PDB file of C-alpha atoms in Angstrom:
ATOM      1  CA  PHE A 207      12.091  32.866  26.959  1.00 79.00           C
ATOM      2  CA  LEU A 208      11.444  29.340  25.788  1.00 90.00           C
ATOM      3  CA  VAL A 209      12.700  28.286  22.300  1.00 94.00           C
ATOM      4  CA  ILE A 210      11.861  24.980  21.034  1.00 94.00           C
ATOM      5  CA  SER A 211      14.096  22.912  18.646  1.00 96.00           C
ATOM      6  CA  PRO A 212      13.658  22.744  15.211  1.00 96.00           C
ATOM      7  CA  ASN A 213      13.861  19.046  15.379  1.00 94.00           C
ATOM      8  CA  PHE A 214      11.427  18.582  18.229  1.00 96.00           C
ATOM      9  CA  LYS A 215       9.463  15.894  16.915  1.00 95.00           C
ATOM     10  CA  ALA A 216      12.889  13.579  17.250  1.00 96.00           C
ATOM     11  CA  ASP A 217      14.761  15.406  20.043  1.00 96.00           C
ATOM     12  CA  GLN A 218      11.816  16.729  22.323  1.00 97.00           C
ATOM     13  CA  THR A 219      14.259  19.377  23.123  1.00 97.00           C
ATOM     14  CA  LEU A 220      13.329  22.845  24.746  1.00 97.00           C
ATOM     15  CA  PHE A 221      15.443  25.990  25.842  1.00 97.00           C
ATOM     16  CA  THR A 222      14.593  28.535  28.655  1.00 95.00           C
ATOM     17  CA  SER A 223      16.208  30.738  31.137  1.00 92.00           C
ATOM     18  CA  GLY A 224      16.421  30.565  34.830  1.00 92.00           C
ATOM     19  CA  GLU A 225      18.469  31.494  38.055  1.00 92.00           C
ATOM     20  CA  LEU A 226      21.704  29.707  36.538  1.00 94.00           C
ATOM     21  CA  GLY A 227      21.369  30.835  32.967  1.00 95.00           C
ATOM     22  CA  ILE A 228      19.891  28.691  30.202  1.00 97.00           C
ATOM     23  CA  TYR A 229      18.094  25.505  30.973  1.00 97.00           C
ATOM     24  CA  LYS A 230      17.466  22.767  28.776  1.00 97.00           C
ATOM     25  CA  SER A 231      15.035  19.763  28.233  1.00 98.00           C
ATOM     26  CA  GLU A 232      15.261  16.673  26.089  1.00 97.00           C
ATOM     27  CA  ASP A 233      11.886  15.247  27.284  1.00 97.00           C
ATOM     28  CA  SER A 234       9.421  17.649  26.522  1.00 95.00           C
ATOM     29  CA  GLY A 235       9.844  19.408  29.409  1.00 95.00           C
ATOM     30  CA  LYS A 236       9.330  17.206  32.186  1.00 97.00           C
ATOM     31  CA  ASN A 237      13.235  17.343  33.298  1.00 97.00           C
ATOM     32  CA  TRP A 238      15.453  20.130  33.055  1.00 97.00           C
ATOM     33  CA  GLU A 239      19.283  20.699  33.109  1.00 96.00           C
ATOM     34  CA  ALA A 240      21.156  23.828  33.905  1.00 96.00           C
ATOM     35  CA  ILE A 241      23.762  23.788  31.002  1.00 96.00           C
ATOM     36  CA  THR A 242      25.465  26.965  31.488  1.00 96.00           C
ATOM     37  CA  ARG A 243      25.588  26.579  35.473  1.00 94.00           C
ATOM     38  CA  ASP A 244      29.690  26.684  35.184  1.00 93.00           C
ATOM     39  CA  THR A 245      29.967  29.497  32.689  1.00 95.00           C
ATOM     40  CA  GLN A 246      29.962  33.390  32.609  1.00 95.00           C
ATOM     41  CA  ILE A 247      26.470  33.147  31.179  1.00 96.00           C
ATOM     42  CA  ALA A 248      25.244  32.042  34.478  1.00 95.00           C
ATOM     43  CA  THR A 249      26.025  35.442  35.825  1.00 95.00           C
ATOM     44  CA  LEU A 250      24.516  37.643  33.078  1.00 95.00           C
ATOM     45  CA  GLY A 251      21.321  39.133  32.406  1.00 92.00           C
ATOM     46  CA  ASP A 252      19.159  39.454  29.535  1.00 91.00           C
ATOM     47  CA  LEU A 253      19.500  36.091  27.917  1.00 93.00           C
ATOM     48  CA  GLN A 254      18.156  35.084  24.711  1.00 91.00           C
ATOM     49  CA  ILE A 255      19.018  32.164  22.375  1.00 94.00           C
ATOM     50  CA  ALA A 256      18.644  31.428  18.869  1.00 95.00           C
ATOM     51  CA  VAL A 257      19.044  27.861  17.522  1.00 97.00           C
ATOM     52  CA  SER A 258      20.246  26.575  14.048  1.00 97.00           C
ATOM     53  CA  PRO A 259      17.727  25.437  11.931  1.00 97.00           C
ATOM     54  CA  ASN A 260      20.137  22.378  11.112  1.00 96.00           C
ATOM     55  CA  TYR A 261      20.468  21.784  15.072  1.00 97.00           C
ATOM     56  CA  ALA A 262      19.968  18.409  14.482  1.00 96.00           C
ATOM     57  CA  ASN A 263      23.282  17.923  12.722  1.00 97.00           C
ATOM     58  CA  ASP A 264      25.380  20.980  13.865  1.00 96.00           C
ATOM     59  CA  ARG A 265      24.119  21.060  17.504  1.00 97.00           C
ATOM     60  CA  THR A 266      24.585  24.760  17.300  1.00 98.00           C
ATOM     61  CA  LEU A 267      23.235  27.568  19.630  1.00 98.00           C
ATOM     62  CA  PHE A 268      23.822  31.370  19.815  1.00 97.00           C
ATOM     63  CA  CYS A 269      23.113  33.000  23.308  1.00 96.00           C
ATOM     64  CA  GLY A 270      22.762  36.662  23.528  1.00 94.00           C
ATOM     65  CA  THR A 271      23.336  38.486  27.045  1.00 94.00           C
ATOM     66  CA  ASN A 272      23.885  41.797  28.451  1.00 92.00           C
ATOM     67  CA  SER A 273      27.440  41.440  28.341  1.00 93.00           C
ATOM     68  CA  GLY A 274      28.212  39.751  24.990  1.00 93.00           C
ATOM     69  CA  LEU A 275      27.315  37.266  22.427  1.00 96.00           C
ATOM     70  CA  PHE A 276      28.014  33.256  23.044  1.00 97.00           C
ATOM     71  CA  GLN A 277      28.061  30.021  21.128  1.00 97.00           C
ATOM     72  CA  SER A 278      27.807  26.480  21.460  1.00 98.00           C
ATOM     73  CA  THR A 279      28.204  23.767  18.772  1.00 97.00           C
ATOM     74  CA  ASP A 280      27.786  20.915  20.893  1.00 97.00           C
ATOM     75  CA  ALA A 281      24.153  21.258  22.217  1.00 96.00           C
ATOM     76  CA  GLY A 282      25.315  23.672  25.270  1.00 96.00           C
ATOM     77  CA  LYS A 283      27.806  21.600  26.529  1.00 96.00           C
ATOM     78  CA  THR A 284      30.665  24.036  26.011  1.00 97.00           C
ATOM     79  CA  TRP A 285      30.498  27.883  25.034  1.00 97.00           C
ATOM     80  CA  SER A 286      32.965  30.406  23.375  1.00 96.00           C
ATOM     81  CA  LYS A 287      32.598  34.056  23.139  1.00 95.00           C
ATOM     82  CA  LEU A 288      32.095  35.874  19.886  1.00 94.00           C
ATOM     83  CA  ILE A 289      32.616  39.327  18.443  1.00 90.00           C
ATOM     84  CA  THR A 290      35.539  40.263  20.939  1.00 85.00           C
ATOM     85  CA  SER A 291      37.338  42.898  18.578  1.00 83.00           C
ATOM     86  CA  LEU A 292      34.993  45.871  19.499  1.00 84.00           C
ATOM     87  CA  ASP A 293      36.366  48.579  21.667  1.00 82.00           C
ATOM     88  CA  ASN A 294      33.784  47.176  24.411  1.00 85.00           C
ATOM     89  CA  PRO A 295      34.563  43.306  25.105  1.00 83.00           C
ATOM     90  CA  ASP A 296      31.178  42.885  26.419  1.00 89.00           C
ATOM     91  CA  PRO A 297      28.757  44.462  24.362  1.00 90.00           C
ATOM     92  CA  TYR A 298      24.720  44.478  24.881  1.00 91.00           C
ATOM     93  CA  ILE A 299      23.476  42.161  22.696  1.00 91.00           C
ATOM     94  CA  GLU A 300      19.749  43.486  21.467  1.00 87.00           C
ATOM     95  CA  ALA A 301      18.624  40.742  19.438  1.00 89.00           C
ATOM     96  CA  ILE A 302      19.775  37.252  17.288  1.00 93.00           C
ATOM     97  CA  ALA A 303      18.468  35.870  14.155  1.00 94.00           C
ATOM     98  CA  VAL A 304      19.814  32.862  12.159  1.00 97.00           C
ATOM     99  CA  SER A 305      19.178  32.332   8.576  1.00 97.00           C
ATOM    100  CA  PRO A 306      16.701  29.537   7.594  1.00 97.00           C
ATOM    101  CA  ASP A 307      19.376  28.195   5.209  1.00 97.00           C
ATOM    102  CA  TYR A 308      22.181  28.303   7.713  1.00 97.00           C
ATOM    103  CA  ALA A 309      23.258  24.748   6.900  1.00 96.00           C
ATOM    104  CA  GLN A 310      24.143  26.014   3.641  1.00 96.00           C
ATOM    105  CA  ASP A 311      25.082  29.880   4.126  1.00 96.00           C
ATOM    106  CA  GLN A 312      26.188  29.672   7.750  1.00 97.00           C
ATOM    107  CA  THR A 313      24.467  33.325   8.207  1.00 97.00           C
ATOM    108  CA  ALA A 314      23.625  34.875  11.246  1.00 97.00           C
ATOM    109  CA  MET A 315      22.948  38.595  12.378  1.00 94.00           C
ATOM    110  CA  VAL A 316      23.301  40.154  15.495  1.00 93.00           C
ATOM    111  CA  SER A 317      22.178  43.656  16.846  1.00 89.00           C
ATOM    112  CA  VAL A 318      24.694  45.148  19.279  1.00 89.00           C
ATOM    113  CA  ARG A 319      23.796  48.069  21.389  1.00 86.00           C
ATOM    114  CA  GLY A 320      25.515  51.118  20.646  1.00 82.00           C
ATOM    115  CA  TYR A 321      27.545  49.304  17.394  1.00 86.00           C
ATOM    116  CA  GLY A 322      24.810  48.609  14.814  1.00 84.00           C
ATOM    117  CA  LEU A 323      24.016  45.079  13.178  1.00 89.00           C
ATOM    118  CA  PHE A 324      26.597  42.498  12.454  1.00 92.00           C
ATOM    119  CA  LYS A 325      26.662  39.561  10.157  1.00 95.00           C
ATOM    120  CA  THR A 326      28.530  36.310  10.092  1.00 96.00           C
ATOM    121  CA  SER A 327      28.571  34.247   6.961  1.00 96.00           C
ATOM    122  CA  ASP A 328      31.165  31.388   8.547  1.00 96.00           C
ATOM    123  CA  SER A 329      29.034  30.288  11.550  1.00 94.00           C
ATOM    124  CA  GLY A 330      30.375  32.688  14.058  1.00 93.00           C
ATOM    125  CA  GLU A 331      34.118  32.444  13.057  1.00 93.00           C
ATOM    126  CA  SER A 332      33.961  36.482  11.889  1.00 93.00           C
ATOM    127  CA  PHE A 333      31.607  39.220  12.187  1.00 93.00           C
ATOM    128  CA  GLN A 334      31.223  42.339   9.871  1.00 92.00           C
ATOM    129  CA  SER A 335      29.577  45.282  10.543  1.00 90.00           C
ATOM    130  CA  ILE A 336      26.785  46.069   7.910  1.00 90.00           C
ATOM    131  CA  GLY A 337      24.119  48.653   6.959  1.00 82.00           C
ATOM    132  CA  ASP A 338      24.348  52.304   7.297  1.00 71.00           C
ATOM    133  CA  THR A 339      25.570  52.947  11.128  1.00 65.00           C
ATOM    134  CA  GLN A 340      24.087  56.192  10.737  1.00 57.00           C
ATOM    135  CA  VAL A 341      20.584  54.925  10.274  1.00 56.00           C
ATOM    136  CA  VAL A 342      18.374  53.951  13.321  1.00 48.00           C
ATOM    137  CA  MET A 343      18.245  50.498  11.819  1.00 47.00           C
ATOM    138  CA  SER A 344      21.781  50.172  12.921  1.00 46.00           C
ATOM    139  CA  ARG A 345      19.795  49.634  16.561  1.00 51.00           C
ATOM    140  CA  ILE A 346      17.349  46.906  16.396  1.00 55.00           C
ATOM    141  CA  TRP A 347      15.997  47.415  20.140  1.00 53.00           C
ATOM    142  CA  SER A 348      14.379  44.207  21.372  1.00 56.00           C
ATOM    143  CA  VAL A 349      10.704  44.438  22.135  1.00 53.00           C
ATOM    144  CA  PRO A 350       9.319  42.593  24.990  1.00 48.00           C
ATOM    145  CA  SER A 351       6.194  39.914  24.567  1.00 43.00           C
ATOM    146  CA  SER A 352       6.593  40.871  20.461  1.00 49.00           C
ATOM    147  CA  GLY A 353       8.469  38.295  18.743  1.00 60.00           C
ATOM    148  CA  ARG A 354      11.850  38.443  17.605  1.00 73.00           C
ATOM    149  CA  ALA A 355      13.378  41.845  16.603  1.00 82.00           C
ATOM    150  CA  ILE A 356      15.301  40.553  13.472  1.00 89.00           C
ATOM    151  CA  VAL A 357      13.488  37.939  11.150  1.00 91.00           C
ATOM    152  CA  PHE A 358      14.617  36.304   8.232  1.00 95.00           C
ATOM    153  CA  SER A 359      12.374  35.534   5.323  1.00 95.00           C
ATOM    154  CA  PRO A 360      11.758  31.895   4.786  1.00 95.00           C
ATOM    155  CA  ASP A 361      13.140  32.203   1.174  1.00 96.00           C
ATOM    156  CA  TYR A 362      16.235  34.101   2.150  1.00 96.00           C
ATOM    157  CA  ALA A 363      18.417  31.882   0.150  1.00 95.00           C
ATOM    158  CA  THR A 364      16.804  33.156  -2.967  1.00 96.00           C
ATOM    159  CA  ASP A 365      15.135  36.716  -1.950  1.00 96.00           C
ATOM    160  CA  ARG A 366      17.539  37.857   0.494  1.00 96.00           C
ATOM    161  CA  THR A 367      14.974  39.559   2.541  1.00 96.00           C
ATOM    162  CA  VAL A 368      15.461  40.521   6.429  1.00 94.00           C
ATOM    163  CA  TYR A 369      12.982  42.560   8.335  1.00 91.00           C
ATOM    164  CA  GLY A 370      13.858  44.369  11.584  1.00 87.00           C
ATOM    165  CA  PHE A 371      12.050  46.587  14.160  1.00 80.00           C
ATOM    166  CA  GLY A 372      13.693  49.261  15.667  1.00 71.00           C
ATOM    167  CA  SER A 373      13.873  52.945  16.875  1.00 58.00           C
ATOM    168  CA  ALA A 374      11.504  54.797  19.268  1.00 54.00           C
ATOM    169  CA  LYS A 375       9.003  55.416  16.300  1.00 59.00           C
ATOM    170  CA  HIS A 376       8.675  51.923  16.469  1.00 63.00           C
ATOM    171  CA  GLN A 377       9.397  51.251  12.701  1.00 76.00           C
ATOM    172  CA  VAL A 378       9.837  48.365  10.544  1.00 83.00           C
ATOM    173  CA  TYR A 379      12.699  47.709   8.370  1.00 86.00           C
ATOM    174  CA  ARG A 380      13.149  45.809   5.407  1.00 91.00           C
ATOM    175  CA  SER A 381      16.381  44.560   3.483  1.00 93.00           C
ATOM    176  CA  GLN A 382      16.223  42.812   0.311  1.00 96.00           C
ATOM    177  CA  ASP A 383      19.968  42.501  -0.146  1.00 95.00           C
ATOM    178  CA  GLY A 384      21.039  40.295   2.965  1.00 94.00           C
ATOM    179  CA  GLY A 385      21.319  43.301   5.485  1.00 91.00           C
ATOM    180  CA  GLU A 386      23.438  45.584   3.386  1.00 91.00           C
ATOM    181  CA  THR A 387      21.059  48.366   3.112  1.00 90.00           C
ATOM    182  CA  TRP A 388      17.689  48.987   4.720  1.00 88.00           C
ATOM    183  CA  SER A 389      14.309  51.122   4.050  1.00 88.00           C
ATOM    184  CA  ILE A 390      11.456  51.777   6.118  1.00 84.00           C
ATOM    185  CA  ILE A 391       8.326  49.930   5.437  1.00 84.00           C
ATOM    186  CA  ASP A 392       5.074  52.357   5.448  1.00 75.00           C
ATOM    187  CA  ILE A 393       2.525  50.848   7.600  1.00 72.00           C
ATOM    188  CA  PRO A 394      -0.603  53.117   8.018  1.00 70.00           C
ATOM    189  CA  TYR A 395      -1.506  52.029  11.974  1.00 63.00           C
ATOM    190  CA  LEU A 396       1.783  52.997  13.061  1.00 55.00           C
ATOM    191  CA  GLU A 397       1.068  56.834  13.552  1.00 53.00           C
ATOM    192  CA  GLU A 398       2.318  59.554  15.719  1.00 55.00           C
ATOM    193  CA  PRO A 399       0.168  60.381  19.068  1.00 47.00           C
ATOM    194  CA  LYS A 400      -2.939  62.309  18.105  1.00 50.00           C
ATOM    195  CA  PRO A 401      -4.266  65.244  20.000  1.00 48.00           C
ATOM    196  CA  GLU A 402      -7.233  63.413  20.939  1.00 45.00           C
ATOM    197  CA  LEU A 403      -5.052  61.100  23.225  1.00 46.00           C
ATOM    198  CA  LEU A 404      -3.782  63.822  24.802  1.00 45.00           C
ATOM    199  CA  GLU A 405      -6.575  65.574  25.503  1.00 43.00           C
ATOM    200  CA  SER A 406      -7.947  62.208  26.915  1.00 43.00           C
ATOM    201  CA  ILE A 407      -4.974  61.930  29.097  1.00 41.00           C
ATOM    202  CA  SER A 408      -5.566  65.625  30.197  1.00 43.00           C
ATOM    203  CA  ILE A 409      -9.369  65.116  31.246  1.00 40.00           C
ATOM    204  CA  ALA A 410      -8.236  61.749  32.973  1.00 44.00           C
ATOM    205  CA  ALA A 411      -5.480  63.790  34.911  1.00 44.00           C
ATOM    206  CA  PHE A 412      -8.251  66.616  35.766  1.00 46.00           C
ATOM    207  CA  VAL A 413     -10.855  63.960  37.042  1.00 44.00           C
ATOM    208  CA  TYR A 414      -7.994  62.289  39.179  1.00 47.00           C
ATOM    209  CA  ALA A 415      -7.117  65.599  40.475  1.00 51.00           C
ATOM    210  CA  GLY A 416     -10.643  66.498  41.430  1.00 53.00           C
ATOM    211  CA  PHE A 417     -10.964  62.784  43.246  1.00 49.00           C
ATOM    212  CA  LEU A 418      -7.975  63.929  45.132  1.00 52.00           C
ATOM    213  CA  LYS A 419      -9.351  67.048  46.159  1.00 54.00           C
ATOM    214  CA  ARG A 420     -12.666  65.645  47.477  1.00 56.00           C
ATOM    215  CA  ILE A 421     -10.890  63.231  49.582  1.00 50.00           C
ATOM    216  CA  LEU A 422      -8.885  65.791  50.589  1.00 55.00           C
ATOM    217  CA  ILE A 423     -11.624  67.818  51.868  1.00 51.00           C
ATOM    218  CA  PHE A 424     -13.314  65.040  53.482  1.00 52.00           C
ATOM    219  CA  LEU A 425     -10.150  64.170  55.211  1.00 54.00           C
ATOM    220  CA  VAL A 426      -9.918  67.911  56.704  1.00 52.00           C
ATOM    221  CA  ILE A 427     -13.528  67.883  57.625  1.00 55.00           C
ATOM    222  CA  VAL A 428     -13.069  64.761  59.184  1.00 51.00           C
ATOM    223  CA  GLY A 429      -9.986  65.700  61.159  1.00 58.00           C
ATOM    224  CA  GLY A 430     -11.535  69.228  62.228  1.00 56.00           C
ATOM    225  CA  LEU A 431     -14.631  67.298  63.640  1.00 52.00           C
ATOM    226  CA  THR A 432     -12.552  64.865  65.668  1.00 54.00           C
ATOM    227  CA  TYR A 433     -10.362  67.702  66.941  1.00 48.00           C
ATOM    228  CA  LEU A 434     -13.497  69.808  67.965  1.00 49.00           C
ATOM    229  CA  CYS A 435     -15.042  66.536  69.836  1.00 53.00           C
ATOM    230  CA  PHE A 436     -11.725  65.959  71.469  1.00 47.00           C
ATOM    231  CA  ARG A 437     -11.353  69.796  72.558  1.00 49.00           C
ATOM    232  CA  GLN A 438     -15.016  69.715  73.765  1.00 53.00           C
ATOM    233  CA  LYS A 439     -13.987  66.581  76.172  1.00 51.00           C
ATOM    234  CA  GLN A 440     -11.034  68.235  77.287  1.00 49.00           C
ATOM    235  CA  ILE A 441     -13.284  71.485  78.328  1.00 45.00           C
ATOM    236  CA  LYS A 442     -15.871  69.460  80.304  1.00 48.00           C
ATOM    237  CA  HIS A 443     -13.091  67.414  82.103  1.00 49.00           C
ATOM    238  CA  VAL A 444     -11.286  70.460  83.195  1.00 46.00           C
ATOM    239  CA  SER A 445     -14.475  72.062  84.211  1.00 46.00           C
TER     240      SER A 445
END
């Protein structure tokens, strides 16, 4: 990942991941420091980071991993582990999102694999499970190379709207009450697989199988001719 500070014009700060966890640059990418070198984060995988929109003042970072959620309130110098009350002390973090109005509402949402969606309204001091855990939305799977799985509306302070991406059917969800309830958004181009696609796959497989068959026949013929030539030479040699 590559995350840019919301105050980049002033602080020139970037974050990315590497061998030692999270790396930070304060000179627009010219130099980098491994800010999690001596922490547990350096040994974990599937890192993702979310920066507070009020980073210039609160210096807050959230880091999701395959073994827990971490927070820093001093620009990455120190880290503390969050959501430790689950029966699994090292949950897999699928997605993180921070409210655009974080300076006032202190709100962030986290999707935890196998547990659903959690929300904090006190800057990470506590998290509450939200939404219906029986709904697929309770597991917002991260999607490589396609943006964030949870997104706050820029006007979240007034419209309380959050969007999420989840389920094996690639459904998009929307909440208009801060994440308490969710509804599926009907998007026409997100369709089920069509027969034509399966037919195309079958045709491709048939053509490929035919190609392999021709290759095998060719190898058999070449092998046979080679063997015959070899035998003929042996016979001549013996005679």
